[in-house]
Amino acid sequence: GDGAITGGMAYEAMNFAGYLKTRTIVILNDNGQVSLPTGTKSAGGVRPASGLSDSMSRLVSSRPFLDFRDAAKQFASLFPTEIKGVAAKVDEYTRAIMTKGEGTIFEELGFYYIGPVDGHNIDSLVTVLENVRDMPGNKPILVHVKTEKGRGYPPAEAAFDKYHGVAKFDVASGKQAKSSAKTPSYTSVFAKSLIEHADRDRKIVAITAAMPGGTGLNLFGERFPSRCFDVGIAEQHAVTMAAGMATEGFRPFCCIYSTFLQRGYDQVVHDVALQKLPVRFILDRAGLVGNDGATHHGTFDLAYLGCLPHLTIMAPSDEVELQNMIATAAEIDDHPCAVRYPRGSGLGLNVLNEKFGYGLQEVGKIG
């Protein structure tokens, strides 16, 4: 599904399955999506953040070859063991030629690769799956199924994020019943503040793990596409990449939902905190998140970051404090820091001026 093969655990599991030579069937649902939204401007362009995604898109249909392969295996069974190995290699590299060199990554991991298969042709898909189920042997199998997210519902097909998550909506038109906020969100305040600092400092770069829209980096990417890096759903890589950029004198802002930074905790500890590298973690969705559900609650970051050495944690109570903390984070250059803030809207200009006497003309403007 969405970005499920961009993280390391998928490869770790496939590597182990190939090593065990157990009967495992993996279905790769290749829908061309990483998360929401795919297509934000970044250093890699607007394509999904995955070299494997590019590779998958170039695969040609190999259904006729499957018949040849079955025949080749029967033919090879007539030979002694030593020759069987040669026949297997011929089979593998013939497949590589017929698929223009693609698909062999799965073969090298020990999988029998089948595909791509049209995931929207149910009759054909069921036949393929039945054949896979009934195939003899104990070698793990990977079935590459090509699908389109939102297929069959025009509003979803036309949506940039393919209706990744929806509120109440009208089925006929696809229009979602979203209430419009009267005050800026903390996410937008952060994004505008970071853009202003980046205008002044060319060393500022931003990294996210497939959540540019959710963290505000879609706005940063529009302004600075070559300094915005969407690594896909690969938080461990995002953290270590930020650490590496910090060693080269850049000022990385690593923008990840609070709950998803848990995936990169080992890297936060060993690659950032213990090295005292000035990586700036921006934790959106800190605290409870409402409709996003329990898996998205950012309720643990204070505990799992507060026990680490050399790391400063900041939590704003309003938009002005958030702006000031982004400015502080940009200037911290000898240790890591984190800024955590909630999902949703801030207090707004009137409340900030009336309750706190800020005397602001607008929210989100430095100075």
CSV table of C-alpha atoms in Angstrom, one decimal:
chain,number,residue,atom,x,y,z
A,1,GLY,CA,0.0,0.0,0.0
A,2,ASP,CA,1.0,3.6,0.5
A,3,GLY,CA,4.8,3.7,1.0
A,4,ALA,CA,4.8,0.3,2.7
A,5,ILE,CA,8.0,-0.7,0.9
A,6,THR,CA,10.0,2.5,1.5
A,7,GLY,CA,11.0,1.6,5.1
A,8,GLY,CA,13.7,-0.7,6.2
A,9,MET,CA,11.6,-3.3,8.0
A,10,ALA,CA,10.1,-4.5,4.7
A,11,TYR,CA,13.5,-5.3,3.3
A,12,GLU,CA,14.6,-6.8,6.6
A,13,ALA,CA,11.6,-9.2,6.5
A,14,MET,CA,12.1,-10.1,2.8
A,15,ASN,CA,15.8,-10.7,3.4
A,16,PHE,CA,15.0,-13.1,6.2
A,17,ALA,CA,12.2,-14.8,4.3
A,18,GLY,CA,14.6,-15.5,1.5
A,19,TYR,CA,17.2,-16.8,3.9
A,20,LEU,CA,14.7,-19.2,5.6
A,21,LYS,CA,13.4,-20.4,2.2
A,22,THR,CA,9.9,-20.7,3.7
A,23,ARG,CA,6.6,-20.6,1.9
A,24,THR,CA,5.8,-16.9,2.1
A,25,ILE,CA,3.6,-15.0,-0.3
A,26,VAL,CA,4.0,-11.2,-0.4
A,27,ILE,CA,1.6,-9.0,-2.3
A,28,LEU,CA,3.1,-5.6,-3.4
A,29,ASN,CA,0.2,-3.2,-3.9
A,30,ASP,CA,1.9,-0.7,-6.2
A,31,ASN,CA,-0.4,2.3,-6.3
A,32,GLY,CA,2.3,4.9,-6.9
A,33,GLN,CA,1.6,6.7,-3.6
A,34,VAL,CA,3.9,7.4,-0.7
A,35,SER,CA,1.5,9.2,1.7
A,36,LEU,CA,-0.3,12.5,1.5
A,37,PRO,CA,0.0,14.3,-0.7
A,38,THR,CA,2.4,12.7,-3.3
A,39,GLY,CA,3.7,15.3,-5.7
A,40,THR,CA,5.0,18.2,-3.5
A,41,LYS,CA,7.9,20.1,-4.9
A,42,SER,CA,11.2,19.0,-3.4
A,43,ALA,CA,14.8,18.3,-4.3
A,44,GLY,CA,13.7,15.1,-6.0
A,45,GLY,CA,11.0,16.8,-8.1
A,46,VAL,CA,7.3,16.0,-7.7
A,47,ARG,CA,7.6,12.2,-8.1
A,48,PRO,CA,6.9,9.8,-5.2
A,49,ALA,CA,10.0,9.6,-2.9
A,50,SER,CA,11.2,6.2,-4.0
A,51,GLY,CA,13.7,5.0,-6.5
A,52,LEU,CA,11.9,1.6,-6.3
A,53,SER,CA,8.7,3.4,-7.4
A,54,ASP,CA,10.4,4.5,-10.5
A,55,SER,CA,11.7,1.0,-11.1
A,56,MET,CA,8.2,-0.5,-10.6
A,57,SER,CA,6.7,2.0,-13.1
A,58,ARG,CA,9.0,0.7,-15.8
A,59,LEU,CA,8.1,-2.9,-15.5
A,60,VAL,CA,6.5,-4.5,-18.5
A,61,SER,CA,3.8,-7.2,-18.3
A,62,SER,CA,5.5,-10.6,-18.0
A,63,ARG,CA,2.4,-12.9,-18.1
A,64,PRO,CA,3.5,-14.7,-21.3
A,65,PHE,CA,6.9,-15.3,-19.7
A,66,LEU,CA,5.3,-17.1,-16.8
A,67,ASP,CA,4.3,-19.9,-19.1
A,68,PHE,CA,7.9,-20.1,-20.3
A,69,ARG,CA,9.2,-20.1,-16.8
A,70,ASP,CA,6.9,-23.0,-15.8
A,71,ALA,CA,8.2,-24.9,-18.8
A,72,ALA,CA,11.8,-24.0,-18.0
A,73,LYS,CA,11.4,-25.4,-14.5
A,74,GLN,CA,10.0,-28.7,-15.8
A,75,PHE,CA,12.8,-28.9,-18.3
A,76,ALA,CA,15.4,-28.1,-15.7
A,77,SER,CA,14.1,-30.9,-13.5
A,78,LEU,CA,15.4,-33.4,-16.0
A,79,PHE,CA,19.0,-32.4,-15.4
A,80,PRO,CA,21.5,-33.3,-12.6
A,81,THR,CA,21.7,-30.9,-9.7
A,82,GLU,CA,24.7,-29.0,-11.0
A,83,ILE,CA,23.0,-28.3,-14.3
A,84,LYS,CA,19.8,-27.3,-12.6
A,85,GLY,CA,21.7,-24.4,-11.0
A,86,VAL,CA,22.8,-23.2,-14.4
A,87,ALA,CA,19.3,-23.5,-15.8
A,88,ALA,CA,18.0,-21.5,-12.8
A,89,LYS,CA,20.5,-18.7,-13.5
A,90,VAL,CA,19.6,-18.7,-17.2
A,91,ASP,CA,15.9,-18.4,-16.2
A,92,GLU,CA,16.7,-15.5,-13.8
A,93,TYR,CA,18.7,-13.4,-16.2
A,94,THR,CA,16.3,-14.2,-19.1
A,95,ARG,CA,13.6,-12.6,-16.9
A,96,ALA,CA,15.9,-9.6,-16.3
A,97,ILE,CA,16.3,-9.1,-20.0
A,98,MET,CA,12.6,-9.4,-20.7
A,99,THR,CA,11.7,-7.0,-18.0
A,100,LYS,CA,14.5,-4.6,-18.9
A,101,GLY,CA,16.6,-5.3,-15.9
A,102,GLU,CA,13.8,-4.7,-13.4
A,103,GLY,CA,12.4,-7.1,-10.7
A,104,THR,CA,15.7,-8.7,-10.0
A,105,ILE,CA,16.0,-6.9,-6.6
A,106,PHE,CA,13.4,-9.4,-5.4
A,107,GLU,CA,15.1,-12.3,-7.0
A,108,GLU,CA,18.3,-11.4,-5.3
A,109,LEU,CA,16.5,-11.4,-2.0
A,110,GLY,CA,15.4,-15.0,-2.7
A,111,PHE,CA,11.9,-14.3,-4.0
A,112,TYR,CA,10.2,-15.8,-7.0
A,113,TYR,CA,8.9,-12.6,-8.7
A,114,ILE,CA,5.5,-12.6,-10.5
A,115,GLY,CA,4.1,-9.5,-12.2
A,116,PRO,CA,3.1,-6.9,-12.7
A,117,VAL,CA,-0.6,-7.9,-12.4
A,118,ASP,CA,-3.6,-5.6,-13.0
A,119,GLY,CA,-5.1,-5.2,-9.6
A,120,HIS,CA,-8.4,-3.9,-11.1
A,121,ASN,CA,-9.0,-7.0,-13.2
A,122,ILE,CA,-10.5,-9.1,-10.5
A,123,ASP,CA,-10.9,-12.3,-12.6
A,124,SER,CA,-7.2,-12.2,-13.7
A,125,LEU,CA,-6.0,-11.3,-10.2
A,126,VAL,CA,-7.9,-14.2,-8.6
A,127,THR,CA,-6.5,-16.6,-11.2
A,128,VAL,CA,-3.0,-15.5,-10.5
A,129,LEU,CA,-3.4,-15.7,-6.7
A,130,GLU,CA,-4.9,-19.2,-7.0
A,131,ASN,CA,-2.0,-20.3,-9.2
A,132,VAL,CA,0.5,-18.8,-6.7
A,133,ARG,CA,-1.3,-20.6,-3.9
A,134,ASP,CA,-1.1,-23.9,-5.6
A,135,MET,CA,2.5,-23.7,-6.9
A,136,PRO,CA,4.8,-26.3,-5.5
A,137,GLY,CA,8.0,-25.6,-3.6
A,138,ASN,CA,9.0,-23.7,-0.6
A,139,LYS,CA,10.5,-20.6,-2.1
A,140,PRO,CA,9.0,-17.2,-1.1
A,141,ILE,CA,6.9,-15.5,-3.8
A,142,LEU,CA,6.3,-11.8,-4.4
A,143,VAL,CA,3.2,-10.9,-6.5
A,144,HIS,CA,3.5,-7.3,-7.9
A,145,VAL,CA,0.0,-5.9,-8.2
A,146,LYS,CA,-0.5,-2.6,-10.0
A,147,THR,CA,-3.4,-0.5,-8.7
A,148,GLU,CA,-4.6,3.1,-8.7
A,149,LYS,CA,-5.6,4.7,-5.4
A,150,GLY,CA,-9.2,6.0,-5.6
A,151,ARG,CA,-10.0,4.0,-8.7
A,152,GLY,CA,-13.7,4.0,-9.7
A,153,TYR,CA,-14.7,7.2,-7.8
A,154,PRO,CA,-13.9,10.3,-10.0
A,155,PRO,CA,-13.5,12.8,-7.1
A,156,ALA,CA,-10.9,10.6,-5.5
A,157,GLU,CA,-9.1,9.9,-8.8
A,158,ALA,CA,-8.9,13.7,-9.4
A,159,ALA,CA,-7.8,14.5,-5.8
A,160,PHE,CA,-4.1,15.2,-5.3
A,161,ASP,CA,-4.0,13.0,-2.2
A,162,LYS,CA,-6.4,10.4,-3.6
A,163,TYR,CA,-8.7,10.9,-0.7
A,164,HIS,CA,-6.2,9.6,1.8
A,165,GLY,CA,-8.3,10.6,4.7
A,166,VAL,CA,-11.7,12.3,4.5
A,167,ALA,CA,-14.2,14.1,6.6
A,168,LYS,CA,-18.0,13.9,6.0
A,169,PHE,CA,-18.6,14.3,2.3
A,170,ASP,CA,-21.2,14.4,-0.4
A,171,VAL,CA,-21.1,11.2,-2.4
A,172,ALA,CA,-22.4,12.7,-5.6
A,173,SER,CA,-20.0,15.6,-5.8
A,174,GLY,CA,-17.2,14.5,-3.6
A,175,LYS,CA,-17.2,17.8,-1.7
A,176,GLN,CA,-16.0,17.4,1.9
A,177,ALA,CA,-17.8,19.2,4.7
A,178,LYS,CA,-14.7,20.8,6.3
A,179,SER,CA,-15.1,23.7,8.6
A,180,SER,CA,-12.9,26.7,7.7
A,181,ALA,CA,-10.7,27.9,10.5
A,182,LYS,CA,-10.9,31.6,11.5
A,183,THR,CA,-7.3,31.7,12.8
A,184,PRO,CA,-4.0,30.4,11.3
A,185,SER,CA,-2.9,26.8,12.2
A,186,TYR,CA,0.3,26.2,14.1
A,187,THR,CA,1.5,24.3,11.1
A,188,SER,CA,1.1,27.3,8.8
A,189,VAL,CA,2.7,29.7,11.3
A,190,PHE,CA,5.7,27.4,11.5
A,191,ALA,CA,6.0,27.1,7.7
A,192,LYS,CA,5.8,30.8,7.2
A,193,SER,CA,8.4,31.4,9.9
A,194,LEU,CA,10.8,28.9,8.5
A,195,ILE,CA,10.4,30.3,5.0
A,196,GLU,CA,11.4,33.8,6.3
A,197,HIS,CA,14.4,32.4,8.1
A,198,ALA,CA,15.4,30.4,5.0
A,199,ASP,CA,15.2,33.6,3.0
A,200,ARG,CA,17.9,35.0,5.2
A,201,ASP,CA,20.0,31.9,5.6
A,202,ARG,CA,20.8,29.7,2.7
A,203,LYS,CA,22.1,26.9,5.0
A,204,ILE,CA,18.6,26.2,6.2
A,205,VAL,CA,17.2,23.0,4.7
A,206,ALA,CA,14.0,21.0,5.5
A,207,ILE,CA,13.4,17.3,5.6
A,208,THR,CA,10.2,15.4,6.0
A,209,ALA,CA,9.1,11.7,5.8
A,210,ALA,CA,6.2,11.7,3.3
A,211,MET,CA,4.2,14.3,5.2
A,212,PRO,CA,5.0,17.6,3.4
A,213,GLY,CA,1.3,18.7,3.5
A,214,GLY,CA,0.8,17.8,7.1
A,215,THR,CA,4.0,19.5,8.4
A,216,GLY,CA,3.7,22.6,6.2
A,217,LEU,CA,6.7,21.8,4.1
A,218,ASN,CA,4.6,21.9,1.0
A,219,LEU,CA,4.8,25.7,1.4
A,220,PHE,CA,8.5,25.5,2.0
A,221,GLY,CA,8.9,23.3,-1.1
A,222,GLU,CA,7.1,25.8,-3.3
A,223,ARG,CA,9.6,28.5,-2.2
A,224,PHE,CA,12.7,26.4,-1.9
A,225,PRO,CA,12.3,23.1,-3.9
A,226,SER,CA,16.1,22.4,-4.0
A,227,ARG,CA,16.3,22.7,-0.2
A,228,CYS,CA,13.3,20.6,0.7
A,229,PHE,CA,13.7,16.8,1.0
A,230,ASP,CA,10.9,14.4,1.2
A,231,VAL,CA,12.4,11.0,1.9
A,232,GLY,CA,9.2,9.0,1.9
A,233,ILE,CA,8.0,6.9,4.8
A,234,ALA,CA,11.5,6.4,6.1
A,235,GLU,CA,11.8,8.3,9.4
A,236,GLN,CA,15.1,6.6,10.3
A,237,HIS,CA,16.7,7.8,7.1
A,238,ALA,CA,15.2,11.3,7.6
A,239,VAL,CA,16.9,11.6,11.0
A,240,THR,CA,20.3,10.3,10.0
A,241,MET,CA,20.2,12.4,6.8
A,242,ALA,CA,19.6,15.5,9.0
A,243,ALA,CA,22.5,14.5,11.2
A,244,GLY,CA,24.8,14.1,8.2
A,245,MET,CA,23.7,17.5,6.8
A,246,ALA,CA,24.4,19.1,10.2
A,247,THR,CA,28.0,17.8,10.1
A,248,GLU,CA,28.5,19.6,6.8
A,249,GLY,CA,27.4,23.0,8.2
A,250,PHE,CA,23.8,23.0,7.1
A,251,ARG,CA,20.9,23.9,9.5
A,252,PRO,CA,18.5,21.0,9.0
A,253,PHE,CA,14.9,21.2,10.2
A,254,CYS,CA,13.6,17.6,10.5
A,255,CYS,CA,9.8,17.9,10.4
A,256,ILE,CA,8.0,14.7,11.5
A,257,TYR,CA,4.7,14.0,13.3
A,258,SER,CA,5.4,13.4,17.0
A,259,THR,CA,4.1,9.9,16.8
A,260,PHE,CA,6.1,9.0,13.7
A,261,LEU,CA,9.4,10.2,15.2
A,262,GLN,CA,9.2,7.1,17.4
A,263,ARG,CA,10.2,5.1,14.3
A,264,GLY,CA,13.5,6.9,14.2
A,265,TYR,CA,14.3,6.9,17.9
A,266,ASP,CA,17.5,4.9,17.7
A,267,GLN,CA,18.8,7.4,15.2
A,268,VAL,CA,17.8,10.3,17.4
A,269,VAL,CA,19.8,8.8,20.2
A,270,HIS,CA,22.9,7.6,18.5
A,271,ASP,CA,23.2,9.7,15.4
A,272,VAL,CA,22.1,13.1,16.8
A,273,ALA,CA,21.9,13.4,20.6
A,274,LEU,CA,25.1,11.5,21.5
A,275,GLN,CA,26.9,13.4,18.7
A,276,LYS,CA,25.5,16.8,19.9
A,277,LEU,CA,24.6,17.6,16.3
A,278,PRO,CA,22.4,20.7,15.8
A,279,VAL,CA,19.4,19.0,14.2
A,280,ARG,CA,16.2,20.8,14.7
A,281,PHE,CA,13.2,18.5,15.2
A,282,ILE,CA,9.8,19.9,14.4
A,283,LEU,CA,7.1,17.8,16.0
A,284,ASP,CA,3.7,18.5,14.5
A,285,ARG,CA,0.6,16.8,16.0
A,286,ALA,CA,2.0,16.8,19.6
A,287,GLY,CA,-0.7,15.9,22.1
A,288,LEU,CA,-4.1,14.5,21.2
A,289,VAL,CA,-5.1,14.7,17.5
A,290,GLY,CA,-8.9,14.0,17.5
A,291,ASN,CA,-10.1,12.3,14.3
A,292,ASP,CA,-6.6,11.1,13.2
A,293,GLY,CA,-7.0,8.4,15.9
A,294,ALA,CA,-4.9,6.7,18.5
A,295,THR,CA,-2.0,5.8,16.3
A,296,HIS,CA,-1.5,9.5,15.6
A,297,HIS,CA,-1.6,10.9,19.1
A,298,GLY,CA,1.7,12.6,19.9
A,299,THR,CA,1.6,11.8,23.6
A,300,PHE,CA,5.0,10.2,24.2
A,301,ASP,CA,7.6,12.7,22.8
A,302,LEU,CA,8.2,14.5,26.1
A,303,ALA,CA,9.0,11.2,27.8
A,304,TYR,CA,11.2,9.7,25.0
A,305,LEU,CA,13.0,12.9,24.2
A,306,GLY,CA,13.3,14.3,27.8
A,307,CYS,CA,15.6,11.5,28.9
A,308,LEU,CA,18.2,12.2,26.2
A,309,PRO,CA,21.3,14.3,26.8
A,310,HIS,CA,22.1,17.6,25.1
A,311,LEU,CA,18.6,18.0,23.7
A,312,THR,CA,16.5,21.2,24.3
A,313,ILE,CA,12.7,20.8,24.1
A,314,MET,CA,10.4,23.7,23.4
A,315,ALA,CA,6.6,23.8,23.5
A,316,PRO,CA,4.8,27.1,22.6
A,317,SER,CA,1.6,28.2,24.2
A,318,ASP,CA,0.6,30.5,21.3
A,319,GLU,CA,1.7,31.5,17.8
A,320,VAL,CA,4.0,34.2,18.9
A,321,GLU,CA,6.0,31.8,21.1
A,322,LEU,CA,6.1,29.4,18.2
A,323,GLN,CA,7.7,32.0,15.9
A,324,ASN,CA,10.2,32.9,18.7
A,325,MET,CA,11.1,29.2,19.2
A,326,ILE,CA,11.7,28.7,15.5
A,327,ALA,CA,14.0,31.7,15.6
A,328,THR,CA,15.8,30.2,18.6
A,329,ALA,CA,16.0,26.8,17.0
A,330,ALA,CA,17.6,28.3,13.9
A,331,GLU,CA,20.3,29.9,16.0
A,332,ILE,CA,21.1,26.9,18.2
A,333,ASP,CA,24.3,25.5,16.6
A,334,ASP,CA,26.0,23.3,19.2
A,335,HIS,CA,23.3,20.7,20.2
A,336,PRO,CA,20.0,19.3,19.0
A,337,CYS,CA,16.6,20.8,19.9
A,338,ALA,CA,12.9,20.0,19.4
A,339,VAL,CA,9.8,22.2,19.0
A,340,ARG,CA,6.5,20.4,19.6
A,341,TYR,CA,3.1,21.9,18.9
A,342,PRO,CA,-0.4,20.7,18.5
A,343,ARG,CA,-2.6,20.1,15.5
A,344,GLY,CA,-5.2,22.8,14.8
A,345,SER,CA,-5.6,26.5,14.9
A,346,GLY,CA,-3.8,29.0,17.1
A,347,LEU,CA,-5.4,31.8,19.2
A,348,GLY,CA,-5.6,34.3,16.4
A,349,LEU,CA,-4.7,38.0,16.2
A,350,ASN,CA,-7.5,39.5,18.3
A,351,VAL,CA,-6.9,37.1,21.3
A,352,LEU,CA,-3.2,37.6,21.1
A,353,ASN,CA,-3.5,41.3,21.2
A,354,GLU,CA,-6.3,41.5,23.7
A,355,LYS,CA,-5.1,38.9,26.2
A,356,PHE,CA,-1.4,39.3,25.9
A,357,GLY,CA,-0.9,42.9,24.6
A,358,TYR,CA,1.3,41.8,21.8
A,359,GLY,CA,0.2,44.7,19.5
A,360,LEU,CA,0.6,42.6,16.3
A,361,GLN,CA,-0.5,43.7,12.9
A,362,GLU,CA,-0.6,40.1,11.6
A,363,VAL,CA,0.4,36.6,12.8
A,364,GLY,CA,3.3,34.8,11.2
A,365,LYS,CA,5.5,37.8,10.5
A,366,ILE,CA,9.0,37.9,12.0
A,367,GLY,CA,9.6,41.0,14.1
